[in-house]
Amino acid sequence: MAKLDVVGCLPSKVLGLQRDMLEKWSGPDGDLWVERIALTLQGKNPLEAVVRGPKWADEIRAQVRRKLKKFFRRRVQVDPIPGLWTSAFLENAAKYNMRPVFFPELVLAEDLKLKDYVMPESWLYKQIQEGKVSVDAITLKRRWCLADFSIGANYTDGSQIFPDDPWAPIIERLRRDLKVVGKYDNTPWGSRFVITPQEWNDVVLAHMASALQVTRAQIRLERAGEFNFIGNVYDSNRGRFNMWEWFEDVFGGSGRLCGGSRRSGGLARVSYSSASSRYDSFAARPLVSFT
């Protein structure tokens, strides 16, 4: 990428920066940083302006590099974005609070040391050692994904619902019209709580895939390690609510991993329950993979 010739439009009295100081911001991340400063001084929204411009794909990668560097304390190679991702595709995904995340090839081993990183609790590693949970639960595959950044909700009496949840209309239709997803009497029609893992897999995820314009094979619930990594690196709201989240991981024969409840340990918390259980404190999040 050619260097951006924007130094001349940066008022030195405002920034207090000289041309030789800006030279240290060379490379993709530095160029984009300088461009964002210039757009800000012009009274424009820097992120919107960049994403709508020709360098929006580089901006997404640059943001991910900065987030990963905070934990790995070094520059992490980030793959080019998937060819399917156009600005229109990502704008549609954003309507459902689905945003890009990148996973490096990584096993969240119990002795892994990452800066300021909240690891899963030791219980999970014990279950893996005993063969009750697959090591896939803590294994990240190198790939881009779309993750659900919707804000969670604290448990009340089972009548809670994610605030302004864009998935609520689809879930309400599945309950009210098609009657293929269950609920309790006080469950709001559009609440993603009270849905069993079987209903997520058999019904809900297929409708979400259609809305996101991806295949059913690309979408599933997050694994425990993915939930943990997203919460550490990308989404600071994970683990901050008194609610549980179902994970994709199988426990034993018919169980399913779950976790994330603030009162029980937040981001580090992992437990299990029956895959056919309907709990009014349990929700879930879709994850779309691109390989």
Short mmCIF file of C-alpha atoms in Angstrom, two decimals:
data_model
loop_
_atom_site.label_atom_id
_atom_site.label_comp_id
_atom_site.label_asym_id
_atom_site.label_seq_id
_atom_site.Cartn_x
_atom_site.Cartn_y
_atom_site.Cartn_z
CA MET A 1 0.00 0.00 0.00
CA ALA A 2 1.36 3.44 -0.91
CA LYS A 3 1.82 5.87 1.95
CA LEU A 4 -1.00 8.35 2.40
CA ASP A 5 -0.01 11.91 1.61
CA VAL A 6 -2.11 13.50 4.32
CA VAL A 7 0.54 15.03 6.56
CA GLY A 8 0.09 18.40 4.89
CA CYS A 9 -3.56 18.54 5.92
CA LEU A 10 -2.82 17.88 9.62
CA PRO A 11 -2.61 21.18 11.56
CA SER A 12 0.58 20.97 13.59
CA LYS A 13 -0.83 23.26 16.26
CA VAL A 14 -3.65 20.79 16.84
CA LEU A 15 -1.66 17.61 16.81
CA GLY A 16 1.71 18.85 17.95
CA LEU A 17 3.27 16.42 15.51
CA GLN A 18 5.98 17.05 12.96
CA ARG A 19 6.42 15.18 9.69
CA ASP A 20 9.43 13.23 11.02
CA MET A 21 7.36 12.05 14.01
CA LEU A 22 4.62 10.77 11.74
CA GLU A 23 7.12 8.66 9.82
CA LYS A 24 7.10 6.13 12.67
CA TRP A 25 3.51 5.27 11.73
CA SER A 26 4.62 3.57 8.54
CA GLY A 27 2.95 0.37 7.34
CA PRO A 28 -0.76 -0.48 6.95
CA ASP A 29 -1.77 0.26 10.54
CA GLY A 30 0.15 3.54 10.64
CA ASP A 31 -1.20 4.78 7.34
CA LEU A 32 -4.75 4.07 8.41
CA TRP A 33 -4.13 5.80 11.74
CA VAL A 34 -2.98 8.96 9.98
CA GLU A 35 -5.96 8.82 7.63
CA ARG A 36 -8.39 8.55 10.55
CA ILE A 37 -6.81 11.58 12.22
CA ALA A 38 -7.20 13.58 9.00
CA LEU A 39 -10.87 12.59 8.66
CA THR A 40 -11.55 13.50 12.29
CA LEU A 41 -10.10 16.97 11.78
CA GLN A 42 -12.36 17.38 8.75
CA GLY A 43 -15.39 16.77 10.95
CA LYS A 44 -16.12 13.31 9.52
CA ASN A 45 -16.73 10.01 11.26
CA PRO A 46 -13.35 8.30 10.67
CA LEU A 47 -14.56 4.71 10.83
CA GLU A 48 -17.59 5.21 8.61
CA ALA A 49 -15.58 7.21 6.10
CA VAL A 50 -12.83 4.59 5.90
CA VAL A 51 -15.20 1.61 5.65
CA ARG A 52 -17.09 3.28 2.83
CA GLY A 53 -13.86 4.07 1.05
CA PRO A 54 -11.48 1.85 -0.94
CA LYS A 55 -9.42 0.82 2.10
CA TRP A 56 -12.22 -0.57 4.26
CA ALA A 57 -10.85 -4.14 4.09
CA ASP A 58 -7.43 -2.94 5.27
CA GLU A 59 -9.12 -1.07 8.11
CA ILE A 60 -10.81 -4.23 9.37
CA ARG A 61 -7.50 -6.11 9.38
CA ALA A 62 -5.71 -3.20 11.06
CA GLN A 63 -8.25 -3.10 13.89
CA VAL A 64 -7.82 -6.83 14.49
CA ARG A 65 -4.01 -6.56 14.49
CA ARG A 66 -4.16 -3.88 17.17
CA LYS A 67 -6.48 -5.94 19.37
CA LEU A 68 -4.38 -9.09 19.07
CA LYS A 69 -1.12 -7.26 19.74
CA LYS A 70 -2.43 -6.15 23.14
CA PHE A 71 -2.49 -9.76 24.35
CA PHE A 72 0.29 -11.38 22.33
CA ARG A 73 2.64 -8.40 22.77
CA ARG A 74 3.78 -8.82 19.18
CA ARG A 75 2.40 -8.29 15.72
CA VAL A 76 0.13 -11.19 14.73
CA GLN A 77 -0.32 -12.04 11.06
CA VAL A 78 -3.95 -11.52 10.03
CA ASP A 79 -5.26 -13.16 6.87
CA PRO A 80 -6.97 -11.16 4.11
CA ILE A 81 -10.70 -10.91 4.61
CA PRO A 82 -12.86 -13.59 2.89
CA GLY A 83 -13.76 -12.95 -0.73
CA LEU A 84 -17.45 -13.18 0.11
CA TRP A 85 -17.20 -10.10 2.30
CA THR A 86 -18.36 -7.06 0.42
CA SER A 87 -19.38 -3.81 2.09
CA ALA A 88 -23.03 -4.71 1.38
CA PHE A 89 -22.60 -8.17 2.93
CA LEU A 90 -21.09 -6.75 6.12
CA GLU A 91 -23.68 -3.98 6.33
CA ASN A 92 -26.41 -6.64 6.28
CA ALA A 93 -24.58 -8.64 8.97
CA ALA A 94 -24.24 -5.50 11.09
CA LYS A 95 -28.04 -5.18 11.18
CA TYR A 96 -27.96 -8.34 13.31
CA ASN A 97 -25.03 -7.16 15.48
CA MET A 98 -22.74 -9.63 13.68
CA ARG A 99 -19.21 -8.25 13.38
CA PRO A 100 -15.91 -9.58 12.01
CA VAL A 101 -13.49 -11.38 14.33
CA PHE A 102 -10.30 -13.22 13.46
CA PHE A 103 -9.04 -16.29 15.30
CA PRO A 104 -5.33 -17.18 15.15
CA GLU A 105 -4.29 -20.83 15.23
CA LEU A 106 -4.18 -21.33 18.99
CA VAL A 107 -4.89 -23.84 21.75
CA LEU A 108 -5.99 -22.17 24.97
CA ALA A 109 -3.86 -24.54 27.04
CA GLU A 110 -4.09 -24.24 30.80
CA ASP A 111 -0.50 -22.98 31.06
CA LEU A 112 -0.83 -20.47 28.20
CA LYS A 113 0.39 -17.01 29.20
CA LEU A 114 -1.26 -14.05 27.48
CA LYS A 115 -1.09 -10.50 28.80
CA ASP A 116 -4.16 -9.53 30.90
CA TYR A 117 -6.07 -12.54 29.55
CA VAL A 118 -8.84 -14.27 31.54
CA MET A 119 -8.43 -18.01 30.95
CA PRO A 120 -11.21 -20.62 31.29
CA GLU A 121 -11.38 -22.13 34.76
CA SER A 122 -9.49 -25.30 35.63
CA TRP A 123 -12.69 -27.39 35.71
CA LEU A 124 -12.81 -27.35 31.91
CA TYR A 125 -9.27 -28.71 31.58
CA LYS A 126 -10.05 -31.49 34.04
CA GLN A 127 -13.03 -32.58 31.92
CA ILE A 128 -10.85 -32.60 28.81
CA GLN A 129 -8.25 -34.75 30.57
CA GLU A 130 -10.98 -37.19 31.65
CA GLY A 131 -12.32 -37.41 28.09
CA LYS A 132 -15.71 -35.87 28.87
CA VAL A 133 -15.05 -32.86 26.63
CA SER A 134 -13.16 -32.70 23.33
CA VAL A 135 -10.00 -30.61 23.12
CA ASP A 136 -11.83 -28.79 20.30
CA ALA A 137 -13.53 -26.80 23.07
CA ILE A 138 -10.29 -24.84 23.64
CA THR A 139 -8.85 -25.06 20.12
CA LEU A 140 -9.06 -22.01 17.87
CA LYS A 141 -8.76 -22.59 14.13
CA ARG A 142 -7.21 -19.87 12.01
CA ARG A 143 -10.19 -18.22 10.34
CA TRP A 144 -12.39 -15.19 9.99
CA CYS A 145 -15.81 -15.34 11.60
CA LEU A 146 -18.84 -13.19 12.22
CA ALA A 147 -19.62 -13.06 15.94
CA ASP A 148 -22.69 -11.79 17.75
CA PHE A 149 -21.95 -8.57 19.66
CA SER A 150 -25.47 -8.16 21.05
CA ILE A 151 -25.61 -6.86 24.63
CA GLY A 152 -26.73 -9.49 27.13
CA ALA A 153 -29.30 -9.18 29.91
CA ASN A 154 -29.33 -9.87 33.64
CA TYR A 155 -31.66 -12.62 34.78
CA THR A 156 -34.84 -11.41 36.44
CA ASP A 157 -37.66 -13.94 36.55
CA GLY A 158 -37.28 -15.40 33.09
CA SER A 159 -38.94 -12.43 31.39
CA GLN A 160 -35.63 -10.82 30.43
CA ILE A 161 -34.70 -10.14 26.82
CA PHE A 162 -31.56 -8.79 25.13
CA PRO A 163 -32.02 -5.01 24.66
CA ASP A 164 -32.95 -4.10 21.08
CA ASP A 165 -32.14 -7.64 19.96
CA PRO A 166 -32.22 -7.70 16.13
CA TRP A 167 -32.89 -11.46 16.24
CA ALA A 168 -36.09 -10.97 18.24
CA PRO A 169 -38.46 -10.74 15.21
CA ILE A 170 -37.15 -14.03 13.79
CA ILE A 171 -37.38 -15.80 17.15
CA GLU A 172 -40.89 -14.42 17.71
CA ARG A 173 -42.02 -15.77 14.32
CA LEU A 174 -40.60 -19.19 15.15
CA ARG A 175 -42.55 -19.21 18.40
CA ARG A 176 -45.78 -17.40 17.60
CA ASP A 177 -46.42 -18.36 13.97
CA LEU A 178 -44.50 -21.54 13.26
CA LYS A 179 -44.64 -22.90 16.83
CA VAL A 180 -41.33 -24.72 16.44
CA VAL A 181 -39.56 -23.08 19.41
CA GLY A 182 -40.89 -23.39 22.95
CA LYS A 183 -41.29 -20.87 25.76
CA TYR A 184 -42.65 -20.42 29.27
CA ASP A 185 -45.70 -18.31 30.07
CA ASN A 186 -43.67 -15.25 31.04
CA THR A 187 -41.10 -15.60 28.24
CA PRO A 188 -41.27 -12.68 25.76
CA TRP A 189 -41.99 -13.98 22.26
CA GLY A 190 -38.74 -12.61 20.87
CA SER A 191 -36.45 -13.55 23.77
CA ARG A 192 -33.49 -15.79 22.94
CA PHE A 193 -33.73 -17.21 26.47
CA VAL A 194 -35.51 -20.54 27.17
CA ILE A 195 -34.44 -22.01 23.81
CA THR A 196 -32.91 -25.50 24.11
CA PRO A 197 -29.64 -26.41 22.32
CA GLN A 198 -31.64 -28.82 20.16
CA GLU A 199 -33.96 -26.01 19.06
CA TRP A 200 -30.99 -23.80 18.27
CA ASN A 201 -29.50 -26.52 16.07
CA ASP A 202 -32.69 -27.85 14.53
CA VAL A 203 -34.52 -24.60 13.85
CA VAL A 204 -33.14 -21.23 14.94
CA LEU A 205 -29.69 -21.32 13.32
CA ALA A 206 -31.11 -22.17 9.89
CA HIS A 207 -33.28 -19.05 9.92
CA MET A 208 -30.36 -16.95 11.12
CA ALA A 209 -28.21 -18.30 8.29
CA SER A 210 -30.86 -17.27 5.77
CA ALA A 211 -31.00 -13.74 7.18
CA LEU A 212 -27.19 -13.45 7.02
CA GLN A 213 -27.03 -14.90 3.49
CA VAL A 214 -24.74 -17.77 4.48
CA THR A 215 -25.16 -21.55 4.40
CA ARG A 216 -26.48 -23.57 7.31
CA ALA A 217 -23.15 -25.41 7.44
CA GLN A 218 -21.34 -22.15 8.22
CA ILE A 219 -23.33 -21.23 11.33
CA ARG A 220 -23.36 -22.78 14.81
CA LEU A 221 -23.15 -21.80 18.46
CA GLU A 222 -19.81 -20.63 19.85
CA ARG A 223 -17.46 -23.12 21.45
CA ALA A 224 -16.31 -22.44 25.01
CA GLY A 225 -12.85 -21.33 23.87
CA GLU A 226 -14.28 -19.08 21.17
CA PHE A 227 -16.62 -17.42 23.65
CA ASN A 228 -13.65 -16.89 25.97
CA PHE A 229 -11.37 -15.52 23.24
CA ILE A 230 -14.02 -13.17 21.84
CA GLY A 231 -14.74 -11.90 25.34
CA ASN A 232 -11.07 -11.21 26.04
CA VAL A 233 -10.06 -9.71 22.70
CA TYR A 234 -13.12 -8.28 20.97
CA ASP A 235 -16.24 -7.95 23.12
CA SER A 236 -15.84 -6.62 26.66
CA ASN A 237 -19.50 -7.30 27.46
CA ARG A 238 -19.04 -11.07 27.55
CA GLY A 239 -19.33 -12.51 31.05
CA ARG A 240 -20.68 -9.29 32.56
CA PHE A 241 -24.30 -10.33 32.94
CA ASN A 242 -26.09 -12.74 35.28
CA MET A 243 -27.06 -15.09 32.47
CA TRP A 244 -25.76 -18.36 31.03
CA GLU A 245 -24.87 -19.03 27.41
CA TRP A 246 -25.07 -22.38 25.66
CA PHE A 247 -21.93 -23.54 23.83
CA GLU A 248 -21.52 -25.88 20.88
CA ASP A 249 -19.38 -28.33 22.84
CA VAL A 250 -20.75 -31.72 23.84
CA PHE A 251 -20.26 -32.91 27.42
CA GLY A 252 -20.26 -36.66 28.00
CA GLY A 253 -23.03 -38.36 26.06
CA SER A 254 -25.98 -35.96 26.05
CA GLY A 255 -24.73 -32.86 27.86
CA ARG A 256 -23.72 -29.50 26.49
CA LEU A 257 -21.21 -26.98 27.84
CA CYS A 258 -22.42 -23.58 28.99
CA GLY A 259 -20.92 -20.64 30.81
CA GLY A 260 -20.39 -16.91 31.14
CA SER A 261 -22.57 -16.14 34.16
CA ARG A 262 -21.13 -13.20 36.07
CA ARG A 263 -22.10 -14.49 39.52
CA SER A 264 -20.42 -17.82 38.80
CA GLY A 265 -17.15 -16.52 37.40
CA GLY A 266 -18.02 -14.52 34.29
CA LEU A 267 -15.72 -14.95 31.33
CA ALA A 268 -13.82 -17.81 32.96
CA ARG A 269 -16.90 -19.81 33.95
CA VAL A 270 -17.69 -23.10 32.18
CA SER A 271 -20.21 -25.74 33.27
CA TYR A 272 -22.62 -28.17 31.61
CA SER A 273 -26.25 -29.23 31.42
CA SER A 274 -28.55 -31.48 29.38
CA ALA A 275 -28.88 -30.58 25.70
CA SER A 276 -32.66 -30.99 25.96
CA SER A 277 -33.00 -28.64 28.94
CA ARG A 278 -35.09 -25.47 28.75
CA TYR A 279 -33.74 -22.88 31.19
CA ASP A 280 -35.04 -19.34 31.59
CA SER A 281 -31.53 -18.07 32.41
CA PHE A 282 -29.86 -19.55 29.30
CA ALA A 283 -29.36 -17.80 25.95
CA ALA A 284 -26.90 -18.38 23.07
CA ARG A 285 -25.04 -16.64 20.25
CA PRO A 286 -24.56 -17.64 16.61
CA LEU A 287 -21.08 -17.80 15.08
CA VAL A 288 -20.51 -17.81 11.32
CA SER A 289 -17.23 -19.35 10.07
CA PHE A 290 -15.37 -18.59 6.85
CA THR A 291 -12.56 -20.96 5.90
#
